[in-house]
């Protein structure tokens, strides 16, 4: 008995050491094409993590919806089947109601206001909220503004009437389209091209880089710059994956994710100009719209947010950022 417990005692620290010395692979899945700036950023971050941990922590990336859409990848994070994923803030709404705030049309006063909120204390507080769901957010990425595009020009809210529009389906985005008289269609990002081509939807809404990189521009030639929302992307990591890392490795991963925000932002700004030029070359028409009319039409959503205790709390915090 004595000999046995002694051997167990002696073996225990050895096992611990060999475990922490083992290399860890973090699987990261997302739904973007390889040339999207966020995809480029994630590869850059993966290299930084590998370099700084002397190859002990590797991030293996699966892009282009290989592991499904954001809803699926977030669920895989919860089940421990995946370590990290990139999702749009809208896609966090079903997990954490506070994230509905990003789907509120015309939330930000300016690009500077967006930066101060998303990359500042309010954004950092939001990032911790999903913890009870089994994951947290490590970084936010600029994703510009989203506007409608379709086969016919949209100049004013009345032009949306009767259109079937693909959205990232959440209660807030669905309501936004309904307020304009359209019907929202919940189609996964990777299937929107075919849906537009086959006439399953008349229009969609996204930022300019995604409009061009997905080649939706080939079918939907009119991009109406109503800029209804500015929805950032977030990088999520499962709490189970975090626990597989040593405290020092956790810090390296967190820091690399934070650093990747600035890297992405720089790429993003250049990409918007490039994508717009490419779209024009491919025959797209950019339309200036009657923005105040869109703001007015979507005002009932603001009234609803002001009345809701959770939503109004975050709305007030965001409005208070100077
Ligand atoms: C943008 C955004 C993605 C999102 C996509 C969509 O490209 O960056 O995170 O998934 O829009 O409309 O589904």
Coordinates of C-alpha atoms and ligand atoms in Angstrom, one line a residue:
X1 CA 0.0 0.0 0.0
X2 CA 2.7 2.4 1.1
X3 CA 4.9 1.6 -1.9
X4 CA 1.9 2.0 -4.2
X5 CA 0.9 5.4 -2.9
X6 CA 4.5 6.6 -3.1
X7 CA 4.7 5.6 -6.7
X8 CA 1.4 7.4 -7.5
X9 CA 2.7 10.5 -5.7
X10 CA 5.9 10.4 -7.7
X11 CA 4.2 9.7 -11.0
X12 CA 1.7 12.5 -10.6
X13 CA 4.0 15.5 -11.2
X14 CA 5.6 13.7 -14.1
X15 CA 2.3 13.2 -15.8
X16 CA 1.4 16.9 -15.3
X17 CA 4.7 18.1 -16.8
X18 CA 4.4 15.9 -19.8
X19 CA 0.8 17.0 -20.4
X20 CA 1.7 20.7 -20.3
X21 CA 4.6 20.1 -22.6
X22 CA 2.4 18.5 -25.2
X23 CA 1.5 20.6 -28.3
X24 CA -2.1 21.8 -28.5
X25 CA -4.0 22.3 -31.7
X26 CA -6.9 24.8 -31.7
X27 CA -9.3 24.2 -34.5
X28 CA -10.8 27.5 -35.9
X29 CA -13.7 27.5 -38.4
X30 CA -15.3 30.5 -40.2
X31 CA -17.5 31.1 -43.2
X32 CA -15.4 33.5 -45.3
X33 CA -13.3 33.0 -48.4
X34 CA -9.6 32.7 -48.1
X35 CA -8.9 36.2 -49.6
X36 CA -11.3 38.0 -47.2
X37 CA -9.4 40.3 -44.9
X38 CA -10.6 38.6 -41.8
X39 CA -9.5 35.2 -43.2
X40 CA -6.0 36.8 -43.9
X41 CA -6.0 38.3 -40.4
X42 CA -6.8 34.9 -38.8
X43 CA -3.9 33.2 -40.6
X44 CA -1.6 36.0 -39.5
X45 CA -2.8 35.6 -35.9
X46 CA -2.3 31.8 -36.1
X47 CA 1.3 32.3 -37.1
X48 CA 1.9 34.7 -34.2
X49 CA 0.5 32.2 -31.7
X50 CA 2.7 29.4 -33.1
X51 CA 5.8 31.6 -33.1
X52 CA 5.3 32.9 -29.5
X53 CA 4.5 29.5 -28.1
X54 CA 7.5 27.9 -29.9
X55 CA 5.1 25.8 -31.9
X56 CA 3.4 24.4 -28.8
X57 CA 0.0 26.0 -29.7
X58 CA -1.1 25.6 -33.3
X59 CA -4.2 27.1 -34.8
X60 CA -5.6 25.0 -37.7
X61 CA -8.1 27.0 -39.8
X62 CA -11.1 25.7 -41.7
X63 CA -12.6 28.5 -43.8
X64 CA -15.4 28.9 -46.4
X65 CA -18.1 27.3 -44.2
X66 CA -16.4 23.9 -44.3
X67 CA -17.7 23.3 -40.8
X68 CA -21.0 25.0 -41.4
X69 CA -22.4 28.4 -40.7
X70 CA -21.9 30.5 -37.5
X71 CA -24.8 29.0 -35.7
X72 CA -23.3 25.5 -36.1
X73 CA -19.8 26.5 -35.3
X74 CA -20.9 28.3 -32.1
X75 CA -22.7 25.2 -31.1
X76 CA -19.6 23.1 -31.8
X77 CA -17.7 25.4 -29.5
X78 CA -20.2 24.7 -26.7
X79 CA -19.9 20.9 -27.3
X80 CA -16.1 21.0 -27.3
X81 CA -16.0 19.8 -30.9
X82 CA -14.3 23.1 -32.1
X83 CA -12.0 25.6 -30.3
X84 CA -12.5 28.9 -32.1
X85 CA -14.8 30.5 -34.6
X86 CA -15.5 33.9 -36.2
X87 CA -19.0 35.2 -36.2
X88 CA -20.9 38.3 -37.0
X89 CA -22.2 40.2 -33.9
X90 CA -25.8 39.5 -35.2
X91 CA -25.2 35.8 -34.9
X92 CA -24.6 36.2 -31.2
X93 CA -28.1 37.6 -30.6
X94 CA -29.7 34.1 -30.1
X95 CA -27.1 33.3 -27.4
X96 CA -26.9 36.7 -25.7
X97 CA -29.7 39.3 -26.2
X98 CA -27.3 42.2 -25.6
X99 CA -25.8 41.6 -29.1
X100 CA -29.0 42.6 -30.7
X101 CA -27.8 46.1 -30.3
X102 CA -25.5 45.8 -33.3
X103 CA -28.5 45.0 -35.6
X104 CA -30.1 48.3 -34.6
X105 CA -30.1 50.4 -37.7
X106 CA -28.2 53.7 -37.6
X107 CA -26.8 52.9 -34.1
X108 CA -23.4 54.7 -34.7
X109 CA -23.1 58.4 -35.3
X110 CA -19.8 58.0 -37.2
X111 CA -17.0 55.6 -38.0
X112 CA -15.1 57.1 -35.0
X113 CA -18.1 56.4 -32.7
X114 CA -18.1 52.8 -33.9
X115 CA -14.3 52.5 -33.1
X116 CA -14.7 53.9 -29.7
X117 CA -17.6 51.6 -28.8
X118 CA -16.4 48.4 -30.3
X119 CA -12.7 48.6 -29.5
X120 CA -13.3 50.4 -26.1
X121 CA -14.7 49.6 -22.7
X122 CA -18.3 48.9 -23.9
X123 CA -17.1 46.4 -26.5
X124 CA -14.8 44.7 -24.0
X125 CA -17.6 44.4 -21.5
X126 CA -19.9 42.8 -24.2
X127 CA -17.1 40.3 -25.1
X128 CA -17.4 38.7 -21.7
X129 CA -21.1 38.2 -21.7
X130 CA -21.3 34.9 -23.6
X131 CA -19.2 33.2 -20.9
X132 CA -22.2 31.4 -19.5
X133 CA -22.7 29.8 -22.9
X134 CA -19.3 28.2 -22.8
X135 CA -17.4 30.7 -24.9
X136 CA -15.9 34.2 -24.8
X137 CA -14.9 36.7 -27.4
X138 CA -11.3 37.6 -27.9
X139 CA -11.4 40.2 -30.6
X140 CA -13.7 42.4 -32.7
X141 CA -13.1 43.1 -36.4
X142 CA -14.3 46.0 -38.5
X143 CA -16.9 44.9 -41.1
X144 CA -17.9 48.2 -42.5
X145 CA -21.5 49.1 -43.1
X146 CA -24.2 46.9 -44.6
X147 CA -26.5 48.1 -47.4
X148 CA -29.1 46.5 -49.6
X149 CA -28.2 45.3 -53.1
X150 CA -30.4 43.6 -55.7
X151 CA -31.4 43.3 -59.3
X152 CA -33.3 46.6 -59.2
X153 CA -32.3 49.9 -57.7
X154 CA -33.4 50.7 -54.2
X155 CA -33.5 54.5 -53.6
X156 CA -36.1 54.9 -50.9
X157 CA -37.9 52.7 -48.4
X158 CA -40.9 52.2 -50.8
X159 CA -38.6 50.4 -53.2
X160 CA -38.1 47.6 -50.7
X161 CA -41.8 46.8 -50.6
X162 CA -42.6 43.3 -51.7
X163 CA -38.9 42.2 -52.0
X164 CA -37.6 39.0 -50.5
X165 CA -34.3 39.9 -48.9
X166 CA -31.6 37.6 -47.6
X167 CA -30.5 38.6 -44.1
X168 CA -28.5 37.2 -41.2
X169 CA -31.7 36.2 -39.6
X170 CA -32.3 37.5 -36.1
X171 CA -35.4 39.0 -34.6
X172 CA -33.9 42.5 -35.1
X173 CA -32.8 42.2 -38.7
X174 CA -36.1 40.4 -39.6
X175 CA -38.0 43.3 -38.1
X176 CA -35.9 45.8 -40.0
X177 CA -36.8 44.3 -43.3
X178 CA -40.5 44.0 -42.3
X179 CA -40.7 47.6 -41.4
X180 CA -39.7 48.5 -44.9
X181 CA -42.4 46.2 -46.3
X182 CA -40.0 43.4 -47.4
X183 CA -39.8 39.8 -46.3
X184 CA -36.6 38.5 -44.7
X185 CA -35.1 35.2 -45.8
X186 CA -32.7 33.3 -43.6
X187 CA -30.2 31.9 -46.0
X188 CA -26.7 30.8 -45.0
X189 CA -24.0 33.1 -46.3
X190 CA -22.5 30.4 -48.6
X191 CA -25.8 29.8 -50.3
X192 CA -26.8 33.4 -51.1
X193 CA -25.2 33.4 -54.6
X194 CA -27.4 30.5 -55.8
X195 CA -30.5 32.0 -54.1
X196 CA -30.0 35.3 -55.9
X197 CA -29.3 33.5 -59.2
X198 CA -32.3 31.3 -59.0
X199 CA -34.6 34.1 -57.9
X200 CA -35.2 32.6 -54.5
X201 CA -34.5 36.1 -53.1
X202 CA -34.6 39.5 -54.9
X203 CA -31.9 41.2 -52.8
X204 CA -29.5 40.8 -50.0
X205 CA -27.5 43.2 -47.7
X206 CA -23.9 43.3 -46.8
X207 CA -20.7 45.3 -46.8
X208 CA -19.0 46.1 -50.1
X209 CA -16.0 43.6 -49.8
X210 CA -18.4 40.7 -49.1
X211 CA -20.7 41.9 -52.0
X212 CA -17.8 41.6 -54.4
X213 CA -15.8 38.6 -52.9
X214 CA -18.9 36.4 -52.9
X215 CA -19.5 37.5 -56.6
X216 CA -23.1 38.5 -55.7
X217 CA -22.1 41.6 -57.7
X218 CA -22.4 39.5 -60.9
X219 CA -26.1 39.0 -60.4
X220 CA -27.2 41.9 -58.2
X221 CA -25.9 45.0 -60.0
X222 CA -27.4 47.7 -57.8
X223 CA -25.8 48.5 -54.5
X224 CA -27.8 51.1 -52.6
X225 CA -25.7 52.9 -50.1
X226 CA -28.2 53.1 -47.3
X227 CA -25.7 51.8 -44.8
X228 CA -28.4 50.7 -42.4
X229 CA -26.1 48.8 -39.9
X230 CA -22.4 48.5 -38.9
X231 CA -22.1 45.0 -37.6
X232 CA -18.6 43.9 -36.4
X233 CA -17.3 40.4 -36.6
X234 CA -16.1 38.7 -33.4
X235 CA -13.6 36.0 -32.7
X236 CA -14.9 33.4 -30.2
X237 CA -13.0 30.8 -28.2
X238 CA -14.6 28.0 -26.1
X239 CA -13.8 28.0 -22.4
X240 CA -12.9 24.3 -22.8
X241 CA -10.2 25.1 -25.3
X242 CA -8.9 27.9 -23.0
X243 CA -8.6 25.4 -20.2
X244 CA -6.3 23.2 -22.3
X245 CA -3.7 26.0 -22.4
X246 CA -1.3 26.9 -19.7
X247 CA -1.8 30.4 -18.1
X248 CA 1.1 31.7 -20.1
X249 CA -0.2 30.3 -23.4
X250 CA -3.7 31.8 -22.6
X251 CA -2.1 35.2 -22.4
X252 CA -0.3 34.7 -25.7
X253 CA -3.5 33.7 -27.4
X254 CA -5.4 36.6 -25.9
X255 CA -2.8 39.1 -26.9
X256 CA -2.4 37.8 -30.4
X257 CA -6.2 38.1 -30.9
X258 CA -6.1 41.7 -29.6
X259 CA -3.2 42.6 -31.8
X260 CA -5.0 41.1 -34.8
X261 CA -7.7 43.8 -34.5
X262 CA -5.4 46.5 -35.7
X263 CA -4.0 44.3 -38.4
X264 CA -7.5 43.7 -39.8
X265 CA -8.6 47.3 -39.5
X266 CA -5.7 48.4 -41.7
X267 CA -6.4 45.8 -44.3
X268 CA -10.1 46.5 -44.2
X269 CA -9.8 50.2 -45.0
X270 CA -7.8 49.4 -48.2
X271 CA -10.1 46.6 -49.1
X272 CA -13.3 48.7 -49.2
X273 CA -11.8 51.0 -51.9
X274 CA -10.4 48.1 -53.9
X275 CA -13.7 46.2 -53.8
X276 CA -15.7 49.2 -54.8
X277 CA -13.4 49.8 -57.8
X278 CA -13.7 46.1 -58.8
X279 CA -17.5 46.2 -58.5
X280 CA -17.7 49.2 -60.8
X281 CA -15.5 47.3 -63.3
X282 CA -17.9 44.4 -63.1
X283 CA -20.8 46.7 -64.0
X284 CA -22.2 47.5 -60.6
X285 CA -24.0 50.8 -60.0
X286 CA -23.7 52.4 -56.6
X287 CA -26.8 54.4 -55.6
X288 CA -27.0 57.3 -53.1
X289 CA -30.2 56.9 -51.2
X290 CA -32.5 59.0 -49.2
X291 CA -31.0 58.0 -45.9
X292 CA -33.2 60.0 -43.5
X293 CA -36.2 58.3 -45.1
X294 CA -34.7 54.9 -44.1
X295 CA -33.9 56.2 -40.6
X296 CA -37.5 57.3 -40.2
X297 CA -38.9 54.0 -41.5
X298 CA -36.8 52.0 -39.0
X299 CA -37.6 54.3 -36.0
X300 CA -40.1 51.8 -34.4
X301 CA -37.1 49.5 -33.8
X302 CA -35.5 52.3 -31.8
X303 CA -38.7 52.8 -29.8
X304 CA -38.7 49.0 -29.1
X305 CA -35.1 49.1 -27.9
X306 CA -35.7 52.1 -25.7
X307 CA -38.5 50.2 -23.9
X308 CA -36.6 46.9 -23.4
X309 CA -34.6 46.8 -20.1
X310 CA -31.5 44.8 -21.5
X311 CA -31.4 46.5 -24.9
X312 CA -31.9 50.0 -23.5
X313 CA -29.1 49.5 -21.0
X314 CA -26.6 48.8 -23.9
X315 CA -28.1 51.5 -26.1
X316 CA -27.7 54.1 -23.4
X317 CA -24.1 53.0 -22.8
X318 CA -23.3 53.3 -26.6
X319 CA -25.1 56.6 -26.9
X320 CA -23.1 58.0 -24.0
X321 CA -19.7 57.3 -25.8
X322 CA -18.5 60.6 -27.0
Ligands
LIG1 C1 -20.2 39.6 -43.5 C2 -19.7 39.3 -42.2 C3 -19.8 37.8 -41.9 C4 -21.2 37.4 -42.1 C5 -21.7 37.7 -43.5 C6 -23.1 37.3 -43.7 O1 -19.4 39.2 -44.5 O2 -18.3 39.7 -42.1 O3 -19.4 37.6 -40.6 O4 -21.3 36.0 -41.9 O5 -21.6 39.1 -43.7 O6 -23.9 38.1 -44.2 O7 -23.5 36.2 -43.4

